[in-house]
Amino acid sequence: MSRRALSDNLDEQRRAEELMRRALGLAKETQPHPNPRVGAVVVSDGSVIAEAAHRAAGEPHAEILALRAAGARATGGTVFVTLEPCSHQGRTPPCTEALISAGIAKVVVGATDPDDRVRGSGIAELQAAGIEVISGLLEDEVVAVDPGYFHHRRTGLPLVTLKLATTLDGQIAAADRTSRWITGPAAREDAHRLRAENDVVLVGAGTLRDDDPRLDVRLAGYEGRQPRPVIIAGHRPLPESASLYARDPLIFTPRQLELPHEQVVAGSNGLVDPAMVFKELGGRGYVTALVEGGSTLATNLVAGGHCDRIIFYLGAKLGLGTGIGAFAGVFGTLAAAKPLEIESVVAVGGDVRIDTKVVA
């Protein structure tokens, strides 16, 4: 296995990166979780002859689709693939066998697959068959296209993102619990795109009662999958009717409820254990989770170390007083502050989006 530059020739290296980014562009447009986003490009005599992306679990992988499209022209060619080809029999045959059978001479891999069933074995199998393999080309960009997959395969847990829409002085709602709308239309549309990127969306019982959210993706022309709604129940009864009940919610509760929806008992003494929630979600193959709960749920998850990222939408408004803050409780001393790493700050319409990573 090699992580060196593909070529000492700068033009060849640039061409290789261009082809890998082409494969990445294909992968970005897919939503195959719990499987990874993967794109593949087949090149012969310097020209692209076929390309494809993996679309859904159970469907052919990117390499298989690209090889089918290339046919006999693939013999002696090079395949650029964003993720290490699989070498195990799952719901689809191993991609390594297809690459070997097609007579591919070289495979350029963006990142090694962290899945225990692969993790270098695919590359080793290709090399044993006499195929030249170069790995690690644009690896950081590959991970950035599907961070949830890499996190899930390494930890068994979904990548958890907390989304907060606040006034500039940190209020998520007024004292009378009104919160529509703190941000403008552009920020709200962007938040729907964020939902579309996630496998599940979580809310607490308080948000369910106060806002009756649907937690679905409502974008013009959107035809992709909808995230599954997840409810974190508490000691108070859940409402008998709610908009998202029609969307097959998964309810985590400290006790069995008299509701006709799927439930997981995950806690005791009137409280749900977040560690049990995310372990269960990860075990079900949910790779990414978006939290849109209120201040109590947000505080419990961040303080308990269960959030990986926090995305703030800052509305161009001031509360000019204390309503409902983004987090519950008392900020007693600066030493108790939670450190964050700011990854990006962008204007969204008249508001601001700040993406952060929680520092362990």
Tab-separated table of N, CA, C and O in Angstrom, residues 99-150:
chain	number	residue	atom	x	y	z
A	99	LEU	N	-13.018	-6.211	-10.220
A	99	LEU	CA	-11.876	-5.463	-10.744
A	99	LEU	C	-10.823	-6.410	-11.316
A	99	LEU	O	-10.236	-6.144	-12.378
A	100	ILE	N	-10.586	-7.508	-10.617
A	100	ILE	CA	-9.609	-8.482	-11.090
A	100	ILE	C	-10.100	-9.129	-12.378
A	100	ILE	O	-9.355	-9.248	-13.369
A	101	SER	N	-11.365	-9.528	-12.405
A	101	SER	CA	-11.927	-10.184	-13.599
A	101	SER	C	-11.937	-9.267	-14.807
A	101	SER	O	-11.817	-9.718	-15.952
A	102	ALA	N	-12.088	-7.964	-14.571
A	102	ALA	CA	-12.144	-7.007	-15.679
A	102	ALA	C	-10.773	-6.711	-16.267
A	102	ALA	O	-10.673	-6.032	-17.295
A	103	GLY	N	-9.707	-7.212	-15.628
A	103	GLY	CA	-8.364	-6.970	-16.138
A	103	GLY	C	-7.851	-5.568	-15.874
A	103	GLY	O	-7.007	-5.044	-16.625
A	104	ILE	N	-8.327	-4.944	-14.808
A	104	ILE	CA	-7.853	-3.602	-14.446
A	104	ILE	C	-6.381	-3.668	-14.061
A	104	ILE	O	-5.945	-4.567	-13.329
A	105	ALA	N	-5.598	-2.696	-14.550
A	105	ALA	CA	-4.163	-2.687	-14.282
A	105	ALA	C	-3.803	-1.896	-13.031
A	105	ALA	O	-2.828	-2.229	-12.342
A	106	LYS	N	-4.594	-0.842	-12.735
A	106	LYS	CA	-4.257	0.019	-11.598
A	106	LYS	C	-5.538	0.514	-10.940
A	106	LYS	O	-6.528	0.807	-11.627
A	107	VAL	N	-5.505	0.597	-9.622
A	107	VAL	CA	-6.615	1.155	-8.864
A	107	VAL	C	-6.068	2.260	-7.972
A	107	VAL	O	-5.123	2.040	-7.207
A	108	VAL	N	-6.659	3.432	-8.080
A	108	VAL	CA	-6.286	4.570	-7.241
A	108	VAL	C	-7.413	4.781	-6.229
A	108	VAL	O	-8.561	5.025	-6.625
A	109	VAL	N	-7.078	4.681	-4.951
A	109	VAL	CA	-8.051	4.702	-3.868
A	109	VAL	C	-7.944	6.005	-3.096
A	109	VAL	O	-6.839	6.443	-2.753
A	110	GLY	N	-9.093	6.607	-2.812
A	110	GLY	CA	-9.076	7.827	-2.018
A	110	GLY	C	-8.777	7.570	-0.551
A	110	GLY	O	-7.913	8.199	0.043
A	111	ALA	N	-9.507	6.624	0.072
A	111	ALA	CA	-9.334	6.348	1.500
A	111	ALA	C	-9.544	4.865	1.770
A	111	ALA	O	-10.352	4.206	1.109
A	112	THR	N	-8.811	4.360	2.732
A	112	THR	CA	-9.017	2.988	3.194
A	112	THR	C	-10.350	2.900	3.916
A	112	THR	O	-10.722	3.793	4.679
A	113	ASP	N	-11.079	1.808	3.698
A	113	ASP	CA	-12.380	1.625	4.332
A	113	ASP	C	-12.190	1.256	5.803
A	113	ASP	O	-11.527	0.269	6.118
A	114	PRO	N	-12.772	2.035	6.735
A	114	PRO	CA	-12.619	1.720	8.161
A	114	PRO	C	-13.481	0.557	8.635
A	114	PRO	O	-13.354	0.121	9.785
A	115	ASP	N	-14.355	0.037	7.772
A	115	ASP	CA	-15.209	-1.088	8.145
A	115	ASP	C	-14.333	-2.307	8.471
A	115	ASP	O	-13.418	-2.648	7.716
A	116	ASP	N	-14.627	-2.980	9.578
A	116	ASP	CA	-13.831	-4.135	10.004
A	116	ASP	C	-13.783	-5.234	8.953
A	116	ASP	O	-12.839	-6.027	8.915
A	117	ARG	N	-14.791	-5.311	8.101
A	117	ARG	CA	-14.834	-6.353	7.085
A	117	ARG	C	-13.905	-6.055	5.914
A	117	ARG	O	-13.669	-6.928	5.067
A	118	VAL	N	-13.394	-4.844	5.849
A	118	VAL	CA	-12.514	-4.457	4.736
A	118	VAL	C	-11.160	-4.029	5.319
A	118	VAL	O	-10.237	-4.820	5.412
A	119	ARG	N	-11.032	-2.797	5.701
A	119	ARG	CA	-9.872	-2.238	6.390
A	119	ARG	C	-8.532	-2.766	5.867
A	119	ARG	O	-7.751	-3.401	6.564
A	120	GLY	N	-8.281	-2.533	4.604
A	120	GLY	CA	-6.999	-2.913	4.002
A	120	GLY	C	-7.034	-4.226	3.251
A	120	GLY	O	-6.167	-4.480	2.398
A	121	SER	N	-7.999	-5.091	3.535
A	121	SER	CA	-8.028	-6.399	2.881
A	121	SER	C	-8.351	-6.281	1.396
A	121	SER	O	-7.885	-7.086	0.583
A	122	GLY	N	-9.154	-5.283	1.038
A	122	GLY	CA	-9.466	-5.087	-0.369
A	122	GLY	C	-8.232	-4.697	-1.158
A	122	GLY	O	-7.983	-5.221	-2.259
A	123	ILE	N	-7.452	-3.790	-0.607
A	123	ILE	CA	-6.212	-3.370	-1.276
A	123	ILE	C	-5.253	-4.538	-1.370
A	123	ILE	O	-4.630	-4.779	-2.414
A	124	ALA	N	-5.127	-5.303	-0.283
A	124	ALA	CA	-4.212	-6.452	-0.278
A	124	ALA	C	-4.600	-7.477	-1.329
A	124	ALA	O	-3.734	-8.057	-2.013
A	125	GLU	N	-5.898	-7.716	-1.497
A	125	GLU	CA	-6.354	-8.689	-2.479
A	125	GLU	C	-6.057	-8.234	-3.901
A	125	GLU	O	-5.658	-9.027	-4.753
A	126	LEU	N	-6.236	-6.955	-4.160
A	126	LEU	CA	-5.911	-6.426	-5.485
A	126	LEU	C	-4.420	-6.539	-5.769
A	126	LEU	O	-4.009	-6.947	-6.865
A	127	GLN	N	-3.608	-6.203	-4.783
A	127	GLN	CA	-2.160	-6.283	-4.972
A	127	GLN	C	-1.708	-7.721	-5.191
A	127	GLN	O	-0.829	-8.004	-6.002
A	128	ALA	N	-2.332	-8.657	-4.457
A	128	ALA	CA	-1.970	-10.070	-4.611
A	128	ALA	C	-2.284	-10.571	-6.011
A	128	ALA	O	-1.656	-11.518	-6.506
A	129	ALA	N	-3.262	-9.924	-6.655
A	129	ALA	CA	-3.638	-10.311	-8.020
A	129	ALA	C	-2.787	-9.596	-9.066
A	129	ALA	O	-3.025	-9.753	-10.270
A	130	GLY	N	-1.813	-8.801	-8.628
A	130	GLY	CA	-0.920	-8.116	-9.552
A	130	GLY	C	-1.387	-6.746	-9.997
A	130	GLY	O	-0.794	-6.145	-10.897
A	131	ILE	N	-2.434	-6.234	-9.361
A	131	ILE	CA	-2.921	-4.893	-9.698
A	131	ILE	C	-2.158	-3.864	-8.882
A	131	ILE	O	-2.006	-4.014	-7.663
A	132	GLU	N	-1.676	-2.828	-9.535
A	132	GLU	CA	-1.009	-1.745	-8.820
A	132	GLU	C	-2.058	-0.929	-8.069
A	132	GLU	O	-3.098	-0.568	-8.633
A	133	VAL	N	-1.783	-0.641	-6.800
A	133	VAL	CA	-2.727	0.125	-5.990
A	133	VAL	C	-2.015	1.318	-5.380
A	133	VAL	O	-0.958	1.182	-4.771
A	134	ILE	N	-2.602	2.473	-5.563
A	134	ILE	CA	-2.153	3.710	-4.908
A	134	ILE	C	-3.294	4.151	-4.001
A	134	ILE	O	-4.446	4.244	-4.431
A	135	SER	N	-3.008	4.410	-2.735
A	135	SER	CA	-4.076	4.797	-1.808
A	135	SER	C	-3.756	6.124	-1.133
A	135	SER	O	-2.601	6.556	-1.084
A	136	GLY	N	-4.798	6.752	-0.614
A	136	GLY	CA	-4.623	7.993	0.137
A	136	GLY	C	-4.667	9.250	-0.707
A	136	GLY	O	-4.300	10.319	-0.228
A	137	LEU	N	-5.147	9.164	-1.957
A	137	LEU	CA	-5.229	10.357	-2.799
A	137	LEU	C	-6.442	11.184	-2.380
A	137	LEU	O	-7.577	10.715	-2.460
A	138	LEU	N	-6.187	12.398	-1.907
A	138	LEU	CA	-7.247	13.309	-1.438
A	138	LEU	C	-8.061	12.687	-0.301
A	138	LEU	O	-9.283	12.854	-0.220
A	139	GLU	N	-7.397	11.981	0.588
A	139	GLU	CA	-8.090	11.253	1.651
A	139	GLU	C	-8.950	12.169	2.514
A	139	GLU	O	-10.084	11.822	2.869
A	140	ASP	N	-8.439	13.342	2.879
A	140	ASP	CA	-9.216	14.256	3.716
A	140	ASP	C	-10.502	14.679	3.026
A	140	ASP	O	-11.553	14.813	3.661
A	141	GLU	N	-10.435	14.884	1.715
A	141	GLU	CA	-11.636	15.280	0.974
A	141	GLU	C	-12.633	14.123	0.897
A	141	GLU	O	-13.848	14.342	0.919
A	142	VAL	N	-12.128	12.915	0.805
A	142	VAL	CA	-13.008	11.746	0.785
A	142	VAL	C	-13.768	11.636	2.104
A	142	VAL	O	-14.989	11.439	2.124
A	143	VAL	N	-13.053	11.774	3.212
A	143	VAL	CA	-13.698	11.690	4.527
A	143	VAL	C	-14.724	12.812	4.684
A	143	VAL	O	-15.816	12.610	5.228
A	144	ALA	N	-14.389	14.009	4.181
A	144	ALA	CA	-15.283	15.159	4.318
A	144	ALA	C	-16.588	14.975	3.549
A	144	ALA	O	-17.604	15.568	3.913
A	145	VAL	N	-16.589	14.161	2.508
A	145	VAL	CA	-17.814	13.909	1.747
A	145	VAL	C	-18.788	13.051	2.540
A	145	VAL	O	-20.004	13.171	2.394
A	146	ASP	N	-18.261	12.186	3.400
A	146	ASP	CA	-19.130	11.270	4.150
A	146	ASP	C	-18.589	11.061	5.569
A	146	ASP	O	-18.279	9.935	5.970
A	147	PRO	N	-18.482	12.129	6.359
A	147	PRO	CA	-17.874	11.993	7.690
A	147	PRO	C	-18.644	11.056	8.609
A	147	PRO	O	-18.052	10.388	9.461
A	148	GLY	N	-19.967	11.008	8.446
A	148	GLY	CA	-20.766	10.132	9.288
A	148	GLY	C	-20.386	8.675	9.118
A	148	GLY	O	-20.315	7.915	10.095
A	149	TYR	N	-20.139	8.248	7.880
A	149	TYR	CA	-19.772	6.852	7.635
A	149	TYR	C	-18.474	6.494	8.353
A	149	TYR	O	-18.395	5.463	9.035
A	150	PHE	N	-17.469	7.335	8.196
A	150	PHE	CA	-16.177	7.041	8.825
A	150	PHE	C	-16.309	7.037	10.343
A	150	PHE	O	-15.737	6.177	11.026
